mmCIF file of C-alpha atoms in Angstrom:
data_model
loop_
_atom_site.group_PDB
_atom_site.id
_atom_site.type_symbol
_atom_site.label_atom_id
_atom_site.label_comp_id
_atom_site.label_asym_id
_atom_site.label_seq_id
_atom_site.Cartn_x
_atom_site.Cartn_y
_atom_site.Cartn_z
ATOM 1 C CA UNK D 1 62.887 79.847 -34.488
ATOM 2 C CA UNK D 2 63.672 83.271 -35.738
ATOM 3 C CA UNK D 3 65.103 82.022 -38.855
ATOM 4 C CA UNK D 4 61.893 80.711 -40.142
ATOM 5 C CA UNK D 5 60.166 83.472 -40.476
ATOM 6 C CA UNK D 6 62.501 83.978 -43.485
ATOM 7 C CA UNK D 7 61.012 81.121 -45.048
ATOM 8 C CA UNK D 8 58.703 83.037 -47.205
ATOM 9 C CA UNK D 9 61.010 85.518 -48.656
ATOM 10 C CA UNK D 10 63.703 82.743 -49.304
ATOM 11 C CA UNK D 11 61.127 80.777 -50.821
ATOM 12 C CA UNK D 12 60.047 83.894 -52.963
ATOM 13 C CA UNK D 13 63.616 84.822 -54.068
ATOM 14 C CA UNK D 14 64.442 81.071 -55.208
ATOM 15 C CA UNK D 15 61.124 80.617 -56.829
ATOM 16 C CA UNK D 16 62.108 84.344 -58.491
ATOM 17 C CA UNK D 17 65.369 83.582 -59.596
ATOM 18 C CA UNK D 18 64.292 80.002 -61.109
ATOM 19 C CA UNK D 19 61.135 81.802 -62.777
ATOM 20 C CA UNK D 20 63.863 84.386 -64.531
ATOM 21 C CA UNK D 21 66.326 81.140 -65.387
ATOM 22 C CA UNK D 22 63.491 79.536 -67.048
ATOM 23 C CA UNK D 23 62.710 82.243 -68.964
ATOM 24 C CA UNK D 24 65.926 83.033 -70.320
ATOM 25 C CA UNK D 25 66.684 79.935 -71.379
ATOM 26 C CA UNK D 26 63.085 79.773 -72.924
ATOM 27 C CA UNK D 27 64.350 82.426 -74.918
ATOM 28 C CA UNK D 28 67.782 81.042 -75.914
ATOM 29 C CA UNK D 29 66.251 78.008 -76.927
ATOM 30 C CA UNK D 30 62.922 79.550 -79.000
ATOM 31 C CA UNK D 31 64.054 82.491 -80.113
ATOM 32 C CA UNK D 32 64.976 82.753 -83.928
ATOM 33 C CA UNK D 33 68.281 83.498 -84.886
ATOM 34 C CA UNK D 34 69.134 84.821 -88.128
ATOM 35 C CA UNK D 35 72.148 86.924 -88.248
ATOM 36 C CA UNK D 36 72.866 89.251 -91.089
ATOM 37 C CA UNK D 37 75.329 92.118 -91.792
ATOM 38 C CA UNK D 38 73.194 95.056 -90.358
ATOM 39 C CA UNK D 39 72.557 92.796 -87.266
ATOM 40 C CA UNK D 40 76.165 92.163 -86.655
ATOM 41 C CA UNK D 41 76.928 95.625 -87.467
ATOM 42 C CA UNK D 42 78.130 98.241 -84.684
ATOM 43 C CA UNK D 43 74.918 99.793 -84.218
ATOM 44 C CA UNK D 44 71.352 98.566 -84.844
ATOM 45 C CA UNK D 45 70.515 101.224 -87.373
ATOM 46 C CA UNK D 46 73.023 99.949 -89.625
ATOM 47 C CA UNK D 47 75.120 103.250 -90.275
ATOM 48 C CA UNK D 48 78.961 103.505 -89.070
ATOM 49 C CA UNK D 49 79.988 105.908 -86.057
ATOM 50 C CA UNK D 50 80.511 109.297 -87.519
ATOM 51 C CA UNK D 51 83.021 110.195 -84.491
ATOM 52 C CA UNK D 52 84.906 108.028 -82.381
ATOM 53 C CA UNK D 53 82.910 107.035 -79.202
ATOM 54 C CA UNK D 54 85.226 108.240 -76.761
ATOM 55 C CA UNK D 55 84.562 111.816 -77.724
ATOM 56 C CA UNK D 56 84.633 114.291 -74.921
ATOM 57 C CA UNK D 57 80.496 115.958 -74.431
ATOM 58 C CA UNK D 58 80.194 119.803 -73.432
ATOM 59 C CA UNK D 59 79.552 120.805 -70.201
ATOM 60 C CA UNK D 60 76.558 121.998 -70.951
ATOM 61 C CA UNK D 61 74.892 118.744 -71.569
ATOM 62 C CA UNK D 62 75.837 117.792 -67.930
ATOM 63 C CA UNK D 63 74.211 120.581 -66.624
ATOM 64 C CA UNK D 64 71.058 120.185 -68.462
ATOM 65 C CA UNK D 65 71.208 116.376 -67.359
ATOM 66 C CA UNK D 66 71.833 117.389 -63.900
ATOM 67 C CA UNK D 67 68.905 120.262 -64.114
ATOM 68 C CA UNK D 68 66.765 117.245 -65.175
ATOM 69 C CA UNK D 69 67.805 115.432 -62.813
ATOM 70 C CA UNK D 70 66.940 117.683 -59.874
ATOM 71 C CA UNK D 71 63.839 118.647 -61.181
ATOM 72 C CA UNK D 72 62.615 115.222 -61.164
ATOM 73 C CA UNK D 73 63.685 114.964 -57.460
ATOM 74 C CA UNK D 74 61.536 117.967 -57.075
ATOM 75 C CA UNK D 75 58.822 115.892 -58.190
ATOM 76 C CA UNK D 76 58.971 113.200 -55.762
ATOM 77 C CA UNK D 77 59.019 115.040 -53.464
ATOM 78 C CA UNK D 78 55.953 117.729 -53.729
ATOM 79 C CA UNK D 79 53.814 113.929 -54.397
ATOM 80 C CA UNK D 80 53.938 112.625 -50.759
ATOM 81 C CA UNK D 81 53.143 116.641 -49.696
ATOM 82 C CA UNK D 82 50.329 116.963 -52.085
ATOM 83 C CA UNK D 83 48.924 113.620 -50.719
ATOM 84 C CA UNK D 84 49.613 114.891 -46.809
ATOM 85 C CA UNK D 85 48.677 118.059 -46.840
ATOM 86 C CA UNK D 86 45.578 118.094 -45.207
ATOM 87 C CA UNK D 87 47.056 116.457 -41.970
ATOM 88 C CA UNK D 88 50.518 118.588 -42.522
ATOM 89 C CA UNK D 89 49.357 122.222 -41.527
ATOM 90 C CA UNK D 90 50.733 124.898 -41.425
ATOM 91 C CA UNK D 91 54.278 123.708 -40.793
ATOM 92 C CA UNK D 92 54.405 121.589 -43.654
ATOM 93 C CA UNK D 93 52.974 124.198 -46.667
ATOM 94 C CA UNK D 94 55.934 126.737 -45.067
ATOM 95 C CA UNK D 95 58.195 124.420 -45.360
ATOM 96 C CA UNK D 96 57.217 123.129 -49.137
ATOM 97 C CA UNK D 97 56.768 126.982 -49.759
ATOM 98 C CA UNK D 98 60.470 127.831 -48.784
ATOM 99 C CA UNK D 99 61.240 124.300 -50.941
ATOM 100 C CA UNK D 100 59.938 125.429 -53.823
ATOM 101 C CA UNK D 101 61.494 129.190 -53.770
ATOM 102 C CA UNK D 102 64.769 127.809 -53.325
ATOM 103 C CA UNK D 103 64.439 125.300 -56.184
ATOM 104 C CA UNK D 104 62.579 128.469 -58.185
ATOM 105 C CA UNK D 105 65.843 130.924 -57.509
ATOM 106 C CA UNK D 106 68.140 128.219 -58.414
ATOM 107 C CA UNK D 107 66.117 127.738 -61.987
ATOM 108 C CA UNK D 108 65.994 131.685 -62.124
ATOM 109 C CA UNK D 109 70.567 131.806 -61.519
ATOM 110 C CA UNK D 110 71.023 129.091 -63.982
ATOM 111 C CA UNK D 111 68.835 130.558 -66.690
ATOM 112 C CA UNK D 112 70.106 133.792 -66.344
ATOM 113 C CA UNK D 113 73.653 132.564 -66.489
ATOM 114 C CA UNK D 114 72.805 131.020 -69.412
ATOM 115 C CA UNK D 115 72.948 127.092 -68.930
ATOM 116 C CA UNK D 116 69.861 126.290 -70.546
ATOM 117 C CA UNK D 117 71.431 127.763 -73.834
ATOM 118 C CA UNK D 118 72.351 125.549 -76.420
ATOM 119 C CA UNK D 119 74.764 126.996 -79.103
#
């Protein structure tokens, strides 16, 4: 008895996954294909590699990435405050408040150790 409530979401994966089959095969089967040199080429805007791909990046585009990365976390997580903070108090604003100086002395190290610099 417990299994069929599971009916619906089985129902809703197979009728997902034969939707997306449908479609791709749709596509196969309609699409045009006309290959040419610059479509076979390595890369789709037709020029050679200039370097060999498995060139080693600086370490400073990893920490930019990561910067990015946790700044965008910050993000999600001041949207759910913003949207609760009428029934959040007082509790809630300190705690977003020490949040926020935390992220803003980590942005303060890393700029003054020079990570955002790009030589």
């Amino acid at each position: 008895m417990a299994m069929m409530e599971y009916l619906p979401v089985a129902v809703f994966v197979g009728f997902s996954i034969a939707f997306a089959g449908v479609l791709v095969a749709l596509g196969y089967f309609l699409a045009p294909s006309e290959p040419n040199a610059e479509k076979l080429s390595p890369y789709e805007s037709g020029f050679e590699a200039f370097e060999d791909a498995r060139m080693k990046f600086d370490v400073r585009f990893f920490l930019i990435a990561i910067l990015f990365i946790i700044f965008d976390l910050e993000l999600i997580f001041l949207i759910p405050w913003a949207t609760a903070m009428k029934m959040i108090g007082l509790p809630g604003i300190m705690a977003v408040v020490v949040f926020l100086v935390l992220l803003t002395v980590g942005f303060a190290y890393e700029w003054k150790k020079g990570a955002l610099e790009w030589d």
